[in-house]
Amino acid sequence: MNNILRLAVQKSGRLSEGSMELIKSCGINVSNGIGKLKAKASNFPIEFFFLRDDDIPGYVADGVADIGIVGENVVVEKDKSVAIVHRLGFSRCRLSIALAKSANYNGPQDLNGKGIATSYPKLLEKFLAENGVNAEVHEISGSVEIAPSIGLAEAVCDIVSSGSTLFTNGLKEVETIFQSEAVLIANENISVEKKDIIEKLLFRIKSLQQAKNNKYILLNAPESNVEEIKSILPGMRSPTVVPLANKGWVSIHSVINENDFWEKIESLKAAGAEGILVVPIEKMIL
């Protein structure tokens, strides 16, 4: 058991789905079935605990779990002694303040004297203190968005992804106070043996993230234009250049960052590139 890494993940919901998709993409086979709270991987030294997301930082801090996947907003709100090991890039959302659609809002000072309902009192109180706002914080769990309609508070502070839930409840987002995403957290006193397993897991995760952020590109071009195209597509070290059957033409293979794709593609066409193919990368080892 000492050489088995214990990972806490959310037992249901979008964060749970993203976490298990990541684990399976890392080549780790696990079958948790329906309603099971524990499961072991068949091909990696890792055991899974399926918990409420609010409980994960506490379980990791207490050493019941070695690591956990949870929203950064929950980590900061719970304020447990855990280390954020790596940002995972999924389940991105924001913690925002919302008011009735008809309300005027010109800045944080407009919140003075108002009641604000939230499940994140620490994050909200920090924002209010930083902006010198005196408001009444009502801590509630779940269905925060109905607070104004039942007269509990004039405003809410809640997690927002698309904003559709606020809209359907007659609210508008007026202030974002925290940006969040899924993060990997760890117990601060984890053993050396388990740190080695975490590094192996991180190697797989980072390979997936590198692949997601890049594309493999293949194109044909006149041999005389190779140097110009190489300056546009430097690749990880240098593009691969392969002669084609047609004399004076080559095939150039390289990797391009997703964010640079459309800007680079115009430059490549201007440099004489033809037959451009862009292919997703499954995994990328640097």
Tab-separated table of C-alpha atoms in Angstrom:
chain	number	residue	atom	x	y	z
A	1	MET	CA	0.000	0.000	0.000
A	2	ASN	CA	2.933	2.333	0.687
A	3	ASN	CA	3.839	2.272	-3.003
A	4	ILE	CA	0.294	2.983	-4.199
A	5	LEU	CA	-0.498	6.630	-4.920
A	6	ARG	CA	-3.923	7.634	-3.573
A	7	LEU	CA	-5.730	10.147	-5.790
A	8	ALA	CA	-8.928	11.930	-4.738
A	9	VAL	CA	-11.270	13.037	-7.531
A	10	GLN	CA	-14.794	14.428	-7.589
A	11	LYS	CA	-17.320	11.596	-7.559
A	12	SER	CA	-19.683	13.161	-10.097
A	13	GLY	CA	-20.092	16.221	-12.299
A	14	ARG	CA	-18.080	17.980	-14.978
A	15	LEU	CA	-14.838	18.053	-12.976
A	16	SER	CA	-15.137	14.305	-12.388
A	17	GLU	CA	-15.635	13.648	-16.099
A	18	GLY	CA	-12.636	15.812	-17.020
A	19	SER	CA	-10.448	14.163	-14.380
A	20	MET	CA	-11.224	10.617	-15.481
A	21	GLU	CA	-10.869	11.529	-19.152
A	22	LEU	CA	-7.396	12.897	-18.372
A	23	ILE	CA	-6.449	9.756	-16.441
A	24	LYS	CA	-7.595	7.463	-19.250
A	25	SER	CA	-5.799	9.599	-21.852
A	26	CYS	CA	-2.646	9.015	-19.804
A	27	GLY	CA	-3.029	5.305	-20.548
A	28	ILE	CA	-4.178	4.438	-17.025
A	29	ASN	CA	-6.932	1.815	-16.918
A	30	VAL	CA	-9.476	2.135	-14.135
A	31	SER	CA	-13.047	0.945	-13.799
A	32	ASN	CA	-14.918	2.506	-10.900
A	33	GLY	CA	-18.359	1.153	-11.788
A	34	ILE	CA	-21.501	2.872	-10.553
A	35	GLY	CA	-21.609	4.248	-7.022
A	36	LYS	CA	-18.193	2.905	-5.984
A	37	LEU	CA	-16.123	5.222	-3.804
A	38	LYS	CA	-12.774	3.489	-4.373
A	39	ALA	CA	-11.053	1.893	-7.354
A	40	LYS	CA	-7.562	0.761	-8.377
A	41	ALA	CA	-5.827	1.112	-11.711
A	42	SER	CA	-4.829	-2.147	-13.362
A	43	ASN	CA	-1.647	-0.855	-15.010
A	44	PHE	CA	-0.340	1.990	-12.812
A	45	PRO	CA	0.340	2.183	-9.040
A	46	ILE	CA	-2.610	4.430	-8.244
A	47	GLU	CA	-5.829	4.140	-6.246
A	48	PHE	CA	-8.814	6.456	-6.651
A	49	PHE	CA	-11.086	7.928	-3.992
A	50	PHE	CA	-14.329	9.423	-5.321
A	51	LEU	CA	-15.362	12.293	-3.049
A	52	ARG	CA	-17.265	15.567	-2.872
A	53	ASP	CA	-15.047	18.282	-4.352
A	54	ASP	CA	-15.311	20.389	-1.178
A	55	ASP	CA	-13.810	17.518	0.817
A	56	ILE	CA	-10.805	16.848	-1.424
A	57	PRO	CA	-8.405	19.539	-0.040
A	58	GLY	CA	-9.056	18.317	3.514
A	59	TYR	CA	-8.487	14.656	2.634
A	60	VAL	CA	-5.201	15.553	0.916
A	61	ALA	CA	-4.049	17.846	3.749
A	62	ASP	CA	-4.778	15.102	6.320
A	63	GLY	CA	-2.876	12.492	4.285
A	64	VAL	CA	-5.909	10.269	3.646
A	65	ALA	CA	-5.239	10.931	-0.049
A	66	ASP	CA	-1.784	11.756	-1.397
A	67	ILE	CA	-2.954	13.916	-4.293
A	68	GLY	CA	-6.214	15.307	-5.604
A	69	ILE	CA	-7.768	16.899	-8.667
A	70	VAL	CA	-10.014	19.821	-7.744
A	71	GLY	CA	-10.937	23.335	-8.811
A	72	GLU	CA	-8.455	25.996	-7.733
A	73	ASN	CA	-11.373	28.003	-6.330
A	74	VAL	CA	-12.068	25.170	-3.855
A	75	VAL	CA	-8.380	24.940	-2.894
A	76	VAL	CA	-8.178	28.648	-2.086
A	77	GLU	CA	-11.564	28.745	-0.343
A	78	LYS	CA	-10.848	25.749	1.909
A	79	ASP	CA	-7.338	27.084	2.688
A	80	LYS	CA	-5.865	23.723	3.672
A	81	SER	CA	-2.153	22.919	3.860
A	82	VAL	CA	-1.732	21.458	0.379
A	83	ALA	CA	0.600	22.226	-2.510
A	84	ILE	CA	-0.624	23.015	-6.012
A	85	VAL	CA	1.580	20.749	-8.138
A	86	HIS	CA	0.287	21.415	-11.638
A	87	ARG	CA	-2.447	23.312	-13.504
A	88	LEU	CA	-4.471	20.939	-15.643
A	89	GLY	CA	-6.146	23.348	-18.062
A	90	PHE	CA	-9.708	22.002	-17.962
A	91	SER	CA	-12.887	22.907	-16.046
A	92	ARG	CA	-12.056	26.582	-16.439
A	93	CYS	CA	-14.551	28.886	-14.767
A	94	ARG	CA	-14.712	32.123	-12.801
A	95	LEU	CA	-16.096	33.270	-9.478
A	96	SER	CA	-18.250	36.308	-10.169
A	97	ILE	CA	-20.619	38.696	-8.468
A	98	ALA	CA	-24.028	39.070	-10.091
A	99	LEU	CA	-26.921	41.475	-9.579
A	100	ALA	CA	-30.453	41.713	-10.907
A	101	LYS	CA	-30.523	42.554	-14.623
A	102	SER	CA	-32.170	45.900	-13.854
A	103	ALA	CA	-29.552	46.976	-11.284
A	104	ASN	CA	-26.998	49.695	-12.038
A	105	TYR	CA	-23.344	48.826	-11.440
A	106	ASN	CA	-20.389	51.170	-11.785
A	107	GLY	CA	-17.843	49.319	-9.632
A	108	PRO	CA	-17.290	47.511	-6.323
A	109	GLN	CA	-18.449	50.520	-4.270
A	110	ASP	CA	-21.987	49.884	-5.520
A	111	LEU	CA	-21.968	46.748	-3.349
A	112	ASN	CA	-21.741	48.775	-0.121
A	113	GLY	CA	-24.586	47.920	2.222
A	114	LYS	CA	-25.841	45.055	0.088
A	115	GLY	CA	-26.344	41.439	1.088
A	116	ILE	CA	-24.368	38.954	-1.025
A	117	ALA	CA	-25.160	35.225	-1.023
A	118	THR	CA	-22.283	32.834	-1.743
A	119	SER	CA	-20.760	29.426	-1.168
A	120	TYR	CA	-17.283	31.054	-1.204
A	121	PRO	CA	-17.233	33.455	1.762
A	122	LYS	CA	-13.429	33.595	2.118
A	123	LEU	CA	-12.805	34.546	-1.498
A	124	LEU	CA	-15.654	37.042	-1.417
A	125	GLU	CA	-14.578	38.643	1.863
A	126	LYS	CA	-11.021	38.985	0.529
A	127	PHE	CA	-12.330	40.824	-2.540
A	128	LEU	CA	-14.561	43.081	-0.432
A	129	ALA	CA	-11.719	43.922	1.971
A	130	GLU	CA	-9.308	44.714	-0.887
A	131	ASN	CA	-11.857	47.122	-2.348
A	132	GLY	CA	-12.966	48.701	0.944
A	133	VAL	CA	-16.538	47.444	0.560
A	134	ASN	CA	-18.805	46.924	3.563
A	135	ALA	CA	-21.357	44.286	2.580
A	136	GLU	CA	-23.209	41.531	4.409
A	137	VAL	CA	-22.083	38.049	3.348
A	138	HIS	CA	-24.672	35.250	3.522
A	139	GLU	CA	-23.009	31.820	3.311
A	140	ILE	CA	-25.254	29.219	1.694
A	141	SER	CA	-24.587	25.959	-0.151
A	142	GLY	CA	-26.182	25.232	-3.496
A	143	SER	CA	-28.759	27.203	-5.513
A	144	VAL	CA	-27.047	30.492	-4.714
A	145	GLU	CA	-28.639	32.131	-7.757
A	146	ILE	CA	-32.152	32.063	-6.237
A	147	ALA	CA	-31.140	34.214	-3.251
A	148	PRO	CA	-32.262	37.563	-4.766
A	149	SER	CA	-35.646	36.199	-5.887
A	150	ILE	CA	-36.483	34.932	-2.378
A	151	GLY	CA	-35.314	38.125	-0.688
A	152	LEU	CA	-32.235	36.678	1.031
A	153	ALA	CA	-29.711	38.994	-0.659
A	154	GLU	CA	-29.464	41.624	-3.383
A	155	ALA	CA	-26.431	39.991	-5.021
A	156	VAL	CA	-24.784	36.602	-5.433
A	157	CYS	CA	-21.184	35.482	-5.751
A	158	ASP	CA	-21.010	32.167	-7.547
A	159	ILE	CA	-19.079	30.021	-10.029
A	160	VAL	CA	-19.806	30.921	-13.654
A	161	SER	CA	-18.981	28.934	-16.787
A	162	SER	CA	-21.314	30.062	-19.550
A	163	GLY	CA	-23.468	32.472	-17.538
A	164	SER	CA	-26.706	30.781	-18.654
A	165	THR	CA	-27.777	29.894	-15.093
A	166	LEU	CA	-27.479	33.517	-13.998
A	167	PHE	CA	-29.377	34.699	-17.059
A	168	THR	CA	-32.277	32.309	-16.527
A	169	ASN	CA	-32.566	33.527	-12.936
A	170	GLY	CA	-32.783	37.183	-13.933
A	171	LEU	CA	-29.199	38.048	-12.986
A	172	LYS	CA	-26.260	39.676	-14.757
A	173	GLU	CA	-22.555	39.166	-14.100
A	174	VAL	CA	-20.945	42.438	-12.981
A	175	GLU	CA	-17.578	41.564	-11.400
A	176	THR	CA	-15.179	38.637	-11.754
A	177	ILE	CA	-13.196	38.136	-8.562
A	178	PHE	CA	-11.336	34.864	-9.234
A	179	GLN	CA	-10.322	32.780	-12.273
A	180	SER	CA	-10.198	29.027	-11.726
A	181	GLU	CA	-9.295	25.751	-13.425
A	182	ALA	CA	-8.679	22.164	-12.364
A	183	VAL	CA	-5.396	21.721	-10.489
A	184	LEU	CA	-3.438	18.787	-9.143
A	185	ILE	CA	-2.774	19.196	-5.418
A	186	ALA	CA	-0.558	17.139	-3.124
A	187	ASN	CA	0.049	16.516	0.541
A	188	GLU	CA	2.995	18.634	1.684
A	189	ASN	CA	4.682	15.715	3.495
A	190	ILE	CA	4.437	13.070	0.795
A	191	SER	CA	7.088	10.333	0.753
A	192	VAL	CA	9.968	10.210	-1.717
A	193	GLU	CA	8.616	6.967	-3.205
A	194	LYS	CA	5.253	8.555	-3.921
A	195	LYS	CA	6.883	11.696	-5.300
A	196	ASP	CA	8.503	9.441	-7.914
A	197	ILE	CA	5.070	8.090	-8.902
A	198	ILE	CA	3.693	11.645	-9.109
A	199	GLU	CA	6.548	12.586	-11.464
A	200	LYS	CA	5.663	9.652	-13.715
A	201	LEU	CA	2.027	10.768	-13.738
A	202	LEU	CA	3.025	14.385	-14.439
A	203	PHE	CA	5.215	13.250	-17.337
A	204	ARG	CA	2.162	11.697	-18.975
A	205	ILE	CA	-0.067	14.692	-18.238
A	206	LYS	CA	2.453	17.195	-19.614
A	207	SER	CA	2.903	15.099	-22.768
A	208	LEU	CA	-0.848	15.283	-23.363
A	209	GLN	CA	-0.934	19.029	-22.705
A	210	GLN	CA	1.951	19.675	-25.099
A	211	ALA	CA	0.165	17.654	-27.768
A	212	LYS	CA	-3.110	19.517	-27.264
A	213	ASN	CA	-1.404	22.894	-27.640
A	214	ASN	CA	0.417	21.992	-30.857
A	215	LYS	CA	-0.345	20.662	-34.352
A	216	TYR	CA	1.744	18.619	-36.765
A	217	ILE	CA	1.965	20.367	-40.134
A	218	LEU	CA	3.015	18.927	-43.513
A	219	LEU	CA	3.356	20.936	-46.721
A	220	ASN	CA	4.929	20.926	-50.156
A	221	ALA	CA	7.078	23.814	-51.353
A	222	PRO	CA	9.680	24.750	-53.971
A	223	GLU	CA	13.178	23.812	-52.810
A	224	SER	CA	14.266	27.399	-53.408
A	225	ASN	CA	11.832	28.600	-50.721
A	226	VAL	CA	12.965	26.261	-47.939
A	227	GLU	CA	14.966	28.822	-45.963
A	228	GLU	CA	12.073	31.299	-45.957
A	229	ILE	CA	9.625	28.605	-44.801
A	230	LYS	CA	12.078	27.382	-42.133
A	231	SER	CA	12.115	30.893	-40.671
A	232	ILE	CA	8.322	30.688	-40.323
A	233	LEU	CA	8.292	27.100	-38.977
A	234	PRO	CA	11.306	26.601	-36.707
A	235	GLY	CA	9.911	23.369	-35.208
A	236	MET	CA	11.180	21.934	-31.941
A	237	ARG	CA	14.725	22.036	-33.313
A	238	SER	CA	14.373	22.363	-37.073
A	239	PRO	CA	11.727	21.321	-39.609
A	240	THR	CA	12.139	18.013	-41.443
A	241	VAL	CA	12.778	18.547	-45.163
A	242	VAL	CA	12.228	15.571	-47.527
A	243	PRO	CA	12.823	15.669	-51.345
A	244	LEU	CA	9.768	14.889	-53.480
A	245	ALA	CA	9.701	12.847	-56.702
A	246	ASN	CA	9.194	16.069	-58.655
A	247	LYS	CA	12.604	17.682	-59.001
A	248	GLY	CA	12.938	21.043	-57.275
A	249	TRP	CA	10.156	20.331	-54.740
A	250	VAL	CA	10.310	19.202	-51.098
A	251	SER	CA	7.936	18.145	-48.327
A	252	ILE	CA	8.392	20.045	-45.073
A	253	HIS	CA	7.182	18.624	-41.739
A	254	SER	CA	7.070	20.596	-38.492
A	255	VAL	CA	5.100	21.398	-35.339
A	256	ILE	CA	3.126	24.588	-34.937
A	257	ASN	CA	1.562	26.074	-31.827
A	258	GLU	CA	-2.227	26.127	-31.882
A	259	ASN	CA	-2.273	29.851	-31.027
A	260	ASP	CA	0.015	30.693	-33.955
A	261	PHE	CA	-1.718	28.543	-36.554
A	262	TRP	CA	-3.846	31.012	-38.506
A	263	GLU	CA	-1.201	33.742	-38.480
A	264	LYS	CA	1.497	31.334	-39.691
A	265	ILE	CA	-0.674	29.726	-42.350
A	266	GLU	CA	-1.022	32.984	-44.287
A	267	SER	CA	2.738	33.509	-44.181
A	268	LEU	CA	3.358	29.953	-45.381
A	269	LYS	CA	1.042	30.360	-48.374
A	270	ALA	CA	2.757	33.642	-49.247
A	271	ALA	CA	6.090	31.778	-49.147
A	272	GLY	CA	4.875	29.263	-51.763
A	273	ALA	CA	3.616	26.442	-49.543
A	274	GLU	CA	1.050	24.124	-51.135
A	275	GLY	CA	-0.976	21.063	-50.063
A	276	ILE	CA	-0.832	22.075	-46.406
A	277	LEU	CA	-2.029	19.366	-43.993
A	278	VAL	CA	-2.576	20.016	-40.296
A	279	VAL	CA	-2.821	16.942	-38.054
A	280	PRO	CA	-3.675	16.676	-34.326
A	281	ILE	CA	-0.942	15.272	-32.094
A	282	GLU	CA	-1.975	12.602	-29.599
A	283	LYS	CA	1.083	12.843	-27.335
A	284	MET	CA	4.211	14.991	-27.485
A	285	ILE	CA	7.411	14.143	-25.594
A	286	LEU	CA	9.898	16.991	-25.207
